[in-house]
Amino acid sequence: MFLGFDFSTQQLKSIVIDEKREVKYEAHVTFDHDLPEFRTHKGVVRSEKKVVTAPVLMWVKAVDMILERLRVCGADFSKVVAISGTAQQHGTVYWAAGAEEQLKSLDDAQFLHSQLASCFTIASSPVWQDSSTTAQCRSLEEAVGGAEELAKITGSKAFERYSAAQIMKIFETKPTAYKNTERISLISSFGCSLFLGKYAAIDYSDGSGMNLLDITDKKWSEKCLTACAPDLAEKLGEPVPSTTVLGKISNYYVERFGFSEECSVVAFTGDNQSTIVGLGLKENDIAVSLGTSDTLIMWTSSPSPIDGGHILLSPIPSHEYIALICFKNGSVTRERIRDSYASGSWDIFDKLLNSSPRGNLGYFGLYYDHDEITVPLVGEFRFDSHNNSMEKFPASEIEVRSLLEGQFIAKRSMLEEYGLNLGENTRIIATGGASINIGILQVLSDVFNAPVYTMEECNSGVLGAALRAQEALGESGDQLITDDSMTLVATPYKNAEETYDEMVPRYREIINKLLNK
């Protein structure tokens, strides 16, 4: 058996597969519902403007809970030969001096969270939704010779959610906590550390999403380290290839849950990277992850920076780089519109969507609940067929379709701007929570004028984690995903190309107008 974990924004998910890639057991812990004492909303805490964090002990406690739930399901941990995991990208965890000794000497008679309660200098970790580090981003870019130079080194311009800016802010605003920090982990390597019983190394792929790793030589950039904070290389540790077996599982899990002493722990990585493995993405495919945030992911052989997007190192040896574009306003925004215009019901949402024609009678809208990554806008923007601004649309069905068309046209526009045009053989592979909604996927297919596929296991991130555990022991996880695993769920209507080809330049005109204001 192979065990995968996914420390996502709103849940901790886990899956157990056998050597044939068949799912045997799965469980999840929903942070808001199962751990209400941490008072999160959609997995995070918004304490002040632009500051978004998550309690570290909430994640630790979720590990206690999910292992118990898997055991209740019937999982025999003694048969698990390897585990790996994935996590929301960019979040940082700050271990206090002496924390590793505590990890090495866990008492199997006690809960994990009760033993690690004092092991963190920062109780709540900044996560990917945080956008409070604009000043630090500009300082980092200036220190290395400009935004383009930073992108050339690390694969991305400075972004507020990236670890470099977050670490710099911690150093500047909480110098004592930073000084007392023994190790800084990403959420992925933090999760891995819990199972390894010592500090786990950051893997190349997730590490390339920090604005700190040189994606050419796969080492921390001295320029970036120096710009952020003192002694940072020591606090981060040396990065390792994403397929690295870091060691055997901590004795705590052997004694408490019955794991084999020989169970291997494979380096954890980021959620987008793990999604690629779980989907078995091919060269002409584009993965569209429809989660709390929306993400476009594809393979690329070039480390050339993408303005507004990111180049990351691949989590598997057969590919070198990943091109990634992230949109902060994903399912959170879709759920708000559902609640406001469809009485909180996806069934009503779908009926409204199907009541409106493709192209939405010329009405067009853009919805940014939070500071968007790709365009610096917040608010709701509605337009009639002549691009005149409107306060509200005349009907709920127009509102619903406007949301989806606006979201997907923005994604298509960015791909085309970067020369990543869709070809005849392009497949859209949808994943994430919203990928179970056929109505949403039909709009995606129409806007991109390409077929949309899904997998039976829609949580491809956690599946990718289990496959990476398997791959690291000698079986290639990406080869286990075949076309037979895919289901065609939507094809574009005949008039879709004509309708949406015209809306892409219109979107760009509207965006330019809004940004000029």
Coordinates of C-alpha atoms in Angstrom, one line a residue:
M1 CA 0.0 0.0 0.0
F2 CA 1.0 3.6 -0.6
L3 CA -0.3 6.5 1.5
G4 CA -0.7 10.1 0.4
F5 CA -1.6 13.3 2.3
D6 CA -2.8 16.7 1.1
F7 CA -2.6 19.7 3.4
S8 CA -4.9 21.8 1.3
T9 CA -6.4 25.2 2.3
Q10 CA -9.7 23.9 3.7
Q11 CA -9.0 20.3 4.4
L12 CA -6.5 17.6 5.2
K13 CA -7.1 14.8 2.8
S14 CA -5.6 11.3 2.7
I15 CA -5.7 8.4 0.3
V16 CA -4.4 4.8 0.4
I17 CA -3.8 3.0 -2.9
D18 CA -2.4 -0.4 -3.8
E19 CA 0.2 -1.3 -6.3
K20 CA -2.4 -1.2 -9.1
R21 CA -3.3 2.4 -8.3
E22 CA -6.7 1.4 -7.0
V23 CA -8.0 3.5 -4.2
K24 CA -8.6 1.4 -1.1
Y25 CA -9.2 3.9 1.6
E26 CA -9.7 7.7 1.9
A27 CA -10.5 10.2 4.6
H28 CA -10.6 13.9 5.2
V29 CA -10.7 16.4 8.0
T30 CA -12.5 19.7 7.2
F31 CA -10.9 22.5 9.2
D32 CA -13.9 24.7 9.7
H33 CA -16.3 21.8 10.6
D34 CA -14.0 19.3 12.4
L35 CA -11.8 21.8 14.2
P36 CA -14.1 24.7 15.1
E37 CA -11.9 25.7 18.1
F38 CA -9.4 27.3 15.7
R39 CA -12.2 29.6 14.3
T40 CA -11.2 29.5 10.7
H41 CA -13.4 30.4 7.8
K42 CA -12.7 28.3 4.7
G43 CA -9.5 27.1 6.4
V44 CA -7.9 30.5 7.1
V45 CA -8.1 33.5 9.5
R46 CA -8.3 37.0 8.2
S47 CA -7.1 39.1 11.1
E48 CA -6.6 42.5 9.4
K49 CA -6.6 43.9 5.9
K50 CA -4.7 41.7 3.5
V51 CA -3.3 39.5 6.3
V52 CA -4.3 35.8 6.0
T53 CA -3.0 33.0 8.2
A54 CA -3.8 29.5 9.4
P55 CA -3.1 28.0 12.8
V56 CA -0.2 25.6 12.7
L57 CA -1.6 23.4 15.5
M58 CA -4.8 23.0 13.5
W59 CA -2.8 21.1 10.8
V60 CA -1.1 19.0 13.5
K61 CA -4.4 18.2 15.2
A62 CA -5.8 17.2 11.8
V63 CA -3.1 14.6 11.4
D64 CA -4.2 13.0 14.7
M65 CA -7.8 12.9 13.5
I66 CA -7.2 11.7 9.9
L67 CA -5.1 8.7 10.9
E68 CA -7.8 7.6 13.4
R69 CA -10.4 8.0 10.6
L70 CA -8.3 5.9 8.2
R71 CA -8.0 3.2 10.8
V72 CA -11.7 3.2 11.4
C73 CA -12.2 2.8 7.7
G74 CA -10.2 -0.4 7.9
A75 CA -6.7 0.7 6.7
D76 CA -4.0 -1.6 7.8
F77 CA -1.0 0.7 8.2
S78 CA 1.4 -2.2 8.6
K79 CA 1.0 -2.8 4.8
V80 CA 2.0 0.8 3.9
V81 CA 5.5 0.7 2.4
A82 CA 5.8 4.4 1.6
I83 CA 4.1 7.7 2.2
S84 CA 4.4 11.1 0.6
G85 CA 2.3 14.3 0.6
T86 CA 1.5 17.6 -0.8
A87 CA 0.4 21.0 0.5
Q88 CA -0.9 24.4 -0.4
Q89 CA 2.1 26.3 -1.8
H90 CA 3.9 29.3 -0.3
G91 CA 2.9 29.0 3.4
T92 CA 5.8 29.0 5.8
V93 CA 6.1 27.3 9.3
Y94 CA 8.6 28.5 11.9
W95 CA 10.0 25.9 14.2
A96 CA 11.3 27.0 17.6
A97 CA 14.7 26.1 19.0
G98 CA 14.6 22.6 20.3
A99 CA 11.6 21.5 18.2
E100 CA 13.5 18.9 16.3
E101 CA 14.5 17.2 19.6
Q102 CA 10.8 17.1 20.5
L103 CA 10.0 15.5 17.1
K104 CA 12.6 12.8 17.7
S105 CA 11.2 11.9 21.2
L106 CA 7.4 11.8 20.7
D107 CA 5.5 9.7 23.3
D108 CA 3.1 7.3 21.4
A109 CA 0.7 7.5 24.4
Q110 CA -0.1 11.1 23.7
F111 CA -1.6 13.1 20.9
L112 CA 0.7 14.7 18.4
H113 CA -0.8 18.2 18.8
S114 CA -0.4 18.2 22.6
Q115 CA 3.3 17.4 22.3
L116 CA 4.1 20.0 19.7
A117 CA 2.1 22.9 21.2
S118 CA 5.2 24.9 22.1
C119 CA 7.3 24.1 19.1
F120 CA 6.5 27.1 16.9
T121 CA 7.7 30.7 17.2
I122 CA 4.9 31.9 14.9
A123 CA 1.6 30.3 16.0
S124 CA -0.3 31.1 12.7
S125 CA 1.5 30.7 9.4
P126 CA 1.1 33.2 6.6
V127 CA -0.6 31.4 3.6
W128 CA -1.0 31.9 -0.1
Q129 CA -4.0 34.2 0.3
D130 CA -1.9 36.7 2.3
S131 CA -1.2 39.9 0.3
S132 CA 0.3 42.1 3.0
T133 CA 3.9 42.1 1.8
T134 CA 3.9 44.5 -1.1
A135 CA 6.7 46.6 0.5
Q136 CA 8.9 43.5 1.0
C137 CA 8.3 42.4 -2.7
R138 CA 9.5 45.7 -4.0
S139 CA 12.5 45.6 -1.6
L140 CA 13.5 42.1 -2.8
E141 CA 13.2 43.0 -6.5
E142 CA 15.3 46.2 -5.9
A143 CA 18.0 44.2 -4.0
V144 CA 18.6 41.7 -6.9
G145 CA 18.5 44.1 -9.7
G146 CA 14.8 44.4 -10.6
A147 CA 11.7 42.3 -11.1
E148 CA 12.9 40.7 -14.4
E149 CA 16.2 39.7 -12.9
L150 CA 14.4 38.1 -9.9
A151 CA 12.1 36.2 -12.4
K152 CA 15.2 35.1 -14.4
I153 CA 16.8 33.7 -11.2
T154 CA 13.7 32.2 -9.4
G155 CA 11.1 31.7 -12.1
S156 CA 8.8 34.5 -10.8
K157 CA 8.7 38.2 -10.1
A158 CA 8.1 39.0 -6.4
F159 CA 4.6 38.0 -5.3
E160 CA 3.1 38.9 -2.0
R161 CA 2.2 35.3 -1.2
Y162 CA 5.7 33.9 -1.9
S163 CA 7.9 32.8 0.9
A164 CA 10.7 35.2 0.5
A165 CA 8.5 38.3 1.1
Q166 CA 6.7 36.5 4.0
I167 CA 10.0 35.6 5.7
M168 CA 11.3 39.1 5.2
K169 CA 8.2 40.5 6.9
I170 CA 8.5 38.1 9.8
F171 CA 12.2 39.2 10.3
E172 CA 11.3 42.9 10.1
T173 CA 8.1 42.8 12.3
K174 CA 8.9 40.0 14.7
P175 CA 12.8 39.9 15.0
T176 CA 12.8 38.0 18.3
A177 CA 10.6 35.3 16.9
Y178 CA 12.8 35.1 13.8
K179 CA 16.0 34.9 15.9
N180 CA 14.4 32.1 18.0
T181 CA 13.4 30.1 14.9
E182 CA 15.5 27.0 14.4
R183 CA 14.1 25.9 11.1
I184 CA 11.7 27.4 8.5
S185 CA 9.6 24.9 6.6
L186 CA 7.1 25.2 3.8
I187 CA 3.8 23.6 4.7
S188 CA 4.7 20.6 2.5
S189 CA 8.1 20.0 4.3
F190 CA 6.4 20.8 7.7
G191 CA 3.9 18.0 7.0
C192 CA 6.7 15.7 6.0
S193 CA 8.6 16.5 9.2
L194 CA 5.6 15.3 11.3
F195 CA 5.9 11.8 9.8
L196 CA 9.7 11.7 9.5
G197 CA 10.3 12.7 13.1
K198 CA 12.9 15.3 12.2
Y199 CA 13.1 18.3 10.0
A200 CA 12.3 17.3 6.4
A201 CA 14.2 19.0 3.5
I202 CA 12.3 21.3 1.1
D203 CA 12.0 19.7 -2.3
Y204 CA 13.2 21.4 -5.5
S205 CA 9.7 21.8 -6.9
D206 CA 7.9 23.4 -4.0
G207 CA 11.1 25.3 -3.2
S208 CA 11.0 26.9 -6.6
G209 CA 7.8 28.7 -5.5
M210 CA 9.5 30.8 -2.9
N211 CA 11.5 33.5 -4.8
L212 CA 14.6 32.1 -3.2
L213 CA 15.7 29.1 -5.2
D214 CA 17.8 29.5 -8.4
I215 CA 15.9 27.3 -10.8
T216 CA 18.9 26.8 -13.0
D217 CA 21.4 25.4 -10.5
K218 CA 18.8 24.3 -8.0
K219 CA 20.5 26.0 -5.0
W220 CA 19.4 28.9 -2.8
S221 CA 20.2 32.2 -4.4
E222 CA 22.7 34.1 -2.3
K223 CA 21.3 37.4 -3.6
C224 CA 17.8 36.5 -2.5
L225 CA 18.8 35.1 0.8
T226 CA 20.8 38.2 1.7
A227 CA 18.0 40.5 0.7
C228 CA 15.5 38.6 2.9
A229 CA 17.0 37.9 6.3
P230 CA 20.2 36.9 8.1
D231 CA 21.2 33.2 8.6
L232 CA 18.4 32.2 6.2
A233 CA 20.3 29.4 4.4
E234 CA 20.9 27.7 7.8
K235 CA 17.2 28.0 8.7
L236 CA 16.0 26.6 5.4
G237 CA 18.4 23.7 5.1
E238 CA 19.5 22.2 1.8
P239 CA 16.8 21.5 -0.8
V240 CA 16.6 18.0 -2.4
P241 CA 15.2 16.4 -5.5
S242 CA 11.4 15.9 -5.2
T243 CA 11.7 12.1 -5.5
T244 CA 14.1 11.8 -2.5
V245 CA 13.4 9.1 0.1
L246 CA 14.2 11.1 3.2
G247 CA 14.1 8.2 5.7
K248 CA 11.9 5.8 7.6
I249 CA 8.7 6.8 9.4
S250 CA 9.0 8.1 13.0
N251 CA 8.7 5.4 15.6
Y252 CA 5.7 7.3 17.0
Y253 CA 3.6 6.1 14.2
V254 CA 5.0 2.5 14.4
E255 CA 3.9 2.3 18.1
R256 CA 0.7 4.3 18.0
F257 CA -0.8 3.3 14.6
G258 CA 1.0 0.1 13.7
F259 CA 3.1 1.3 10.7
S260 CA 6.0 -0.9 9.6
E261 CA 9.4 0.3 10.8
E262 CA 10.5 0.0 7.1
C263 CA 7.8 2.4 5.8
S264 CA 9.7 5.1 3.7
V265 CA 8.9 8.8 3.8
V266 CA 9.3 10.5 0.4
A267 CA 9.7 14.3 0.2
F268 CA 6.4 16.2 0.2
T269 CA 5.8 18.8 -2.6
G270 CA 3.4 21.5 -3.6
D271 CA -0.2 20.9 -4.5
N272 CA 0.0 22.1 -8.1
Q273 CA 3.0 19.9 -8.7
S274 CA 1.3 16.9 -7.1
T275 CA -1.8 17.6 -9.3
I276 CA 0.3 17.1 -12.4
V277 CA 1.5 13.7 -11.2
G278 CA -2.1 12.7 -10.3
L279 CA -3.4 13.7 -13.6
G280 CA -0.6 12.1 -15.7
L281 CA -0.4 15.3 -17.7
K282 CA 0.9 15.0 -21.3
E283 CA 2.8 17.5 -23.4
N284 CA -0.3 19.1 -25.1
D285 CA -2.5 19.0 -22.1
I286 CA -3.5 21.9 -19.8
A287 CA -4.6 21.1 -16.3
V288 CA -7.2 23.5 -14.9
S289 CA -7.4 23.1 -11.1
L290 CA -10.7 24.5 -9.9
G291 CA -10.2 24.8 -6.1
T292 CA -10.2 27.5 -3.6
S293 CA -8.0 29.3 -6.1
D294 CA -7.9 28.4 -9.8
T295 CA -4.7 27.3 -11.5
L296 CA -3.6 26.6 -15.0
I297 CA -0.7 24.2 -15.2
M298 CA 1.3 22.7 -18.1
W299 CA 4.7 21.3 -18.9
T300 CA 7.3 23.5 -20.5
S301 CA 10.9 22.9 -21.5
S302 CA 11.8 26.6 -21.1
P303 CA 12.7 28.4 -17.9
S304 CA 11.8 31.7 -19.5
P305 CA 9.7 33.8 -17.1
I306 CA 6.0 34.4 -17.6
D307 CA 4.8 37.9 -16.7
G308 CA 2.1 37.3 -14.0
G309 CA 2.8 33.6 -14.0
H310 CA 5.4 31.3 -12.7
I311 CA 8.0 28.8 -13.8
L312 CA 8.6 26.0 -11.3
L313 CA 10.9 23.0 -11.3
S314 CA 9.2 19.7 -12.1
P315 CA 8.4 17.1 -9.3
I316 CA 9.3 14.2 -11.6
P317 CA 12.6 13.5 -13.4
S318 CA 11.1 13.1 -16.9
H319 CA 10.1 16.8 -17.2
E320 CA 12.2 19.8 -16.3
Y321 CA 9.8 22.7 -15.7
I322 CA 6.2 23.6 -15.1
A323 CA 4.4 26.8 -16.3
L324 CA 1.8 27.9 -13.8
I325 CA -0.7 30.7 -13.7
C326 CA -2.7 31.2 -10.5
F327 CA -6.0 33.0 -10.0
K328 CA -6.8 33.8 -6.3
N329 CA -10.6 34.2 -7.0
G330 CA -11.7 30.7 -7.7
S331 CA -14.2 28.5 -5.9
V332 CA -14.5 31.0 -3.0
T333 CA -16.0 33.5 -5.4
R334 CA -18.1 30.9 -7.2
E335 CA -19.5 29.8 -3.8
R336 CA -20.4 33.4 -2.9
I337 CA -22.3 34.0 -6.1
R338 CA -24.1 30.7 -5.6
D339 CA -25.1 31.8 -2.1
S340 CA -26.2 35.3 -3.2
Y341 CA -28.1 34.4 -6.4
A342 CA -28.9 30.7 -6.2
S343 CA -30.0 30.3 -2.6
G344 CA -26.8 28.4 -1.7
S345 CA -27.8 25.5 -4.0
W346 CA -25.6 24.2 -6.9
D347 CA -28.8 22.7 -8.4
I348 CA -30.3 26.1 -8.7
F349 CA -27.0 27.6 -9.8
D350 CA -26.9 25.0 -12.7
K351 CA -30.5 25.8 -13.7
L352 CA -29.8 29.5 -13.9
L353 CA -26.6 28.8 -15.9
N354 CA -28.5 26.7 -18.4
S355 CA -31.2 29.4 -18.7
S356 CA -28.7 31.8 -20.2
P357 CA -27.2 31.6 -23.7
R358 CA -23.5 31.4 -24.5
G359 CA -22.2 34.9 -24.7
N360 CA -24.7 36.0 -22.1
L361 CA -26.6 38.4 -24.4
G362 CA -23.5 40.6 -24.4
Y363 CA -23.4 41.1 -20.6
F364 CA -19.9 40.7 -19.1
G365 CA -18.7 40.7 -15.5
L366 CA -15.5 40.3 -13.5
Y367 CA -15.6 39.4 -9.8
Y368 CA -12.6 39.9 -7.5
D369 CA -13.4 39.2 -3.9
H370 CA -9.7 39.4 -3.0
D371 CA -6.7 41.1 -4.4
E372 CA -6.2 39.2 -7.7
I373 CA -2.7 37.9 -8.5
T374 CA -2.8 38.4 -12.3
V375 CA -4.5 41.9 -12.3
P376 CA -4.4 44.2 -9.2
L377 CA -8.2 44.6 -8.9
V378 CA -10.7 44.1 -6.1
G379 CA -14.5 44.4 -6.5
E380 CA -17.3 43.6 -8.9
F381 CA -17.4 45.0 -12.4
R382 CA -20.4 44.6 -14.7
F383 CA -20.8 45.8 -18.3
D384 CA -23.5 45.8 -21.0
S385 CA -23.0 44.8 -24.6
H386 CA -21.4 48.2 -25.4
N387 CA -18.9 47.9 -22.4
N388 CA -20.9 50.5 -20.4
S389 CA -20.5 50.0 -16.7
M390 CA -23.6 48.7 -14.8
E391 CA -24.5 48.6 -11.2
K392 CA -26.4 45.3 -11.5
F393 CA -27.5 42.8 -14.1
P394 CA -31.2 42.4 -14.9
A395 CA -31.5 38.7 -13.9
S396 CA -29.8 36.1 -11.7
E397 CA -29.1 33.8 -14.6
I398 CA -27.0 36.6 -16.3
E399 CA -25.1 37.0 -13.0
V400 CA -24.2 33.3 -12.8
R401 CA -23.1 32.9 -16.4
S402 CA -21.2 36.2 -16.3
L403 CA -19.2 35.0 -13.4
L404 CA -18.1 31.8 -15.1
E405 CA -17.5 33.3 -18.6
G406 CA -15.4 36.1 -17.0
Q407 CA -13.3 33.7 -15.0
F408 CA -12.5 31.4 -17.9
I409 CA -12.0 34.1 -20.5
A410 CA -9.4 35.7 -18.3
K411 CA -7.6 32.4 -18.2
R412 CA -7.7 31.9 -21.9
S413 CA -6.5 35.5 -22.5
M414 CA -3.4 35.0 -20.3
L415 CA -2.5 31.8 -22.1
E416 CA -2.7 33.5 -25.5
E417 CA -0.7 36.5 -24.3
Y418 CA 2.1 34.1 -23.5
G419 CA 2.0 32.4 -26.8
L420 CA 0.5 29.2 -25.3
N421 CA -2.2 28.9 -27.9
L422 CA -4.5 25.9 -27.9
G423 CA -3.9 23.4 -30.7
E424 CA -6.2 20.7 -32.2
N425 CA -4.8 18.0 -29.9
T426 CA -5.1 20.1 -26.7
R427 CA -7.0 18.5 -23.9
I428 CA -8.3 20.4 -20.8
I429 CA -8.0 18.2 -17.8
A430 CA -10.1 19.5 -14.9
T431 CA -9.5 18.8 -11.3
G432 CA -10.3 20.3 -7.9
G433 CA -13.6 20.5 -6.0
A434 CA -15.5 22.3 -8.8
S435 CA -14.6 19.7 -11.4
I436 CA -17.6 17.6 -10.4
N437 CA -19.9 20.3 -11.7
I438 CA -20.7 19.5 -15.4
G439 CA -22.3 22.9 -16.0
I440 CA -19.1 24.7 -15.0
L441 CA -17.0 22.4 -17.1
Q442 CA -19.2 23.0 -20.2
V443 CA -18.5 26.7 -19.9
L444 CA -14.8 25.9 -19.6
S445 CA -15.0 23.7 -22.7
D446 CA -16.8 26.4 -24.7
V447 CA -14.5 29.2 -23.8
F448 CA -11.4 27.3 -24.6
N449 CA -12.9 25.5 -27.6
A450 CA -11.4 22.3 -26.4
P451 CA -12.7 19.0 -24.9
V452 CA -12.6 18.7 -21.1
Y453 CA -11.7 15.5 -19.3
T454 CA -11.8 14.5 -15.6
M455 CA -10.6 11.6 -13.6
E456 CA -12.7 9.3 -11.4
E457 CA -10.5 10.4 -8.5
C458 CA -11.1 14.2 -8.7
N459 CA -8.7 15.0 -5.9
S460 CA -5.7 14.5 -8.1
G461 CA -3.4 16.3 -5.7
V462 CA -3.6 13.7 -3.0
L463 CA -3.6 10.9 -5.6
G464 CA -0.4 12.4 -7.0
A465 CA 1.1 12.2 -3.5
A466 CA 0.4 8.5 -3.2
L467 CA 1.7 7.9 -6.7
R468 CA 4.9 9.8 -5.9
A469 CA 5.4 7.5 -2.9
Q470 CA 5.0 4.6 -5.2
E471 CA 7.3 6.1 -7.9
A472 CA 10.1 6.7 -5.4
L473 CA 10.2 3.0 -4.6
G474 CA 10.9 2.2 -8.2
E475 CA 7.5 2.3 -10.0
S476 CA 6.8 5.3 -12.3
G477 CA 3.6 7.1 -11.1
D478 CA 3.1 9.1 -14.3
Q479 CA 3.1 5.8 -16.3
L480 CA 0.3 4.4 -14.2
I481 CA -2.0 7.1 -15.4
T482 CA -3.4 6.2 -18.8
D483 CA -6.0 7.6 -21.2
D484 CA -8.4 5.0 -19.8
S485 CA -8.3 6.8 -16.5
M486 CA -9.9 9.9 -18.2
T487 CA -13.5 10.6 -18.8
L488 CA -14.7 13.0 -21.5
V489 CA -17.2 15.2 -19.8
A490 CA -17.7 18.2 -22.1
T491 CA -17.1 19.2 -25.7
P492 CA -17.5 22.7 -27.1
Y493 CA -20.7 23.6 -28.9
K494 CA -20.4 24.5 -32.6
N495 CA -21.0 28.2 -32.1
A496 CA -18.6 28.5 -29.1
E497 CA -15.5 29.4 -31.1
E498 CA -17.2 32.3 -32.8
T499 CA -18.8 33.5 -29.6
Y500 CA -15.7 33.5 -27.4
D501 CA -13.0 34.4 -29.9
E502 CA -14.6 37.9 -29.9
M503 CA -14.8 38.1 -26.1
V504 CA -11.1 37.7 -25.5
P505 CA -10.0 41.0 -27.0
R506 CA -13.1 42.6 -25.4
Y507 CA -11.9 41.3 -22.0
R508 CA -8.5 42.9 -22.6
E509 CA -10.1 46.2 -23.5
I510 CA -12.1 46.2 -20.3
I511 CA -9.1 45.2 -18.1
N512 CA -7.0 48.0 -19.6
K513 CA -9.8 50.5 -18.9
L514 CA -10.2 49.4 -15.3
L515 CA -6.4 49.4 -14.7
N516 CA -6.1 52.9 -16.2
K517 CA -8.7 54.1 -13.8

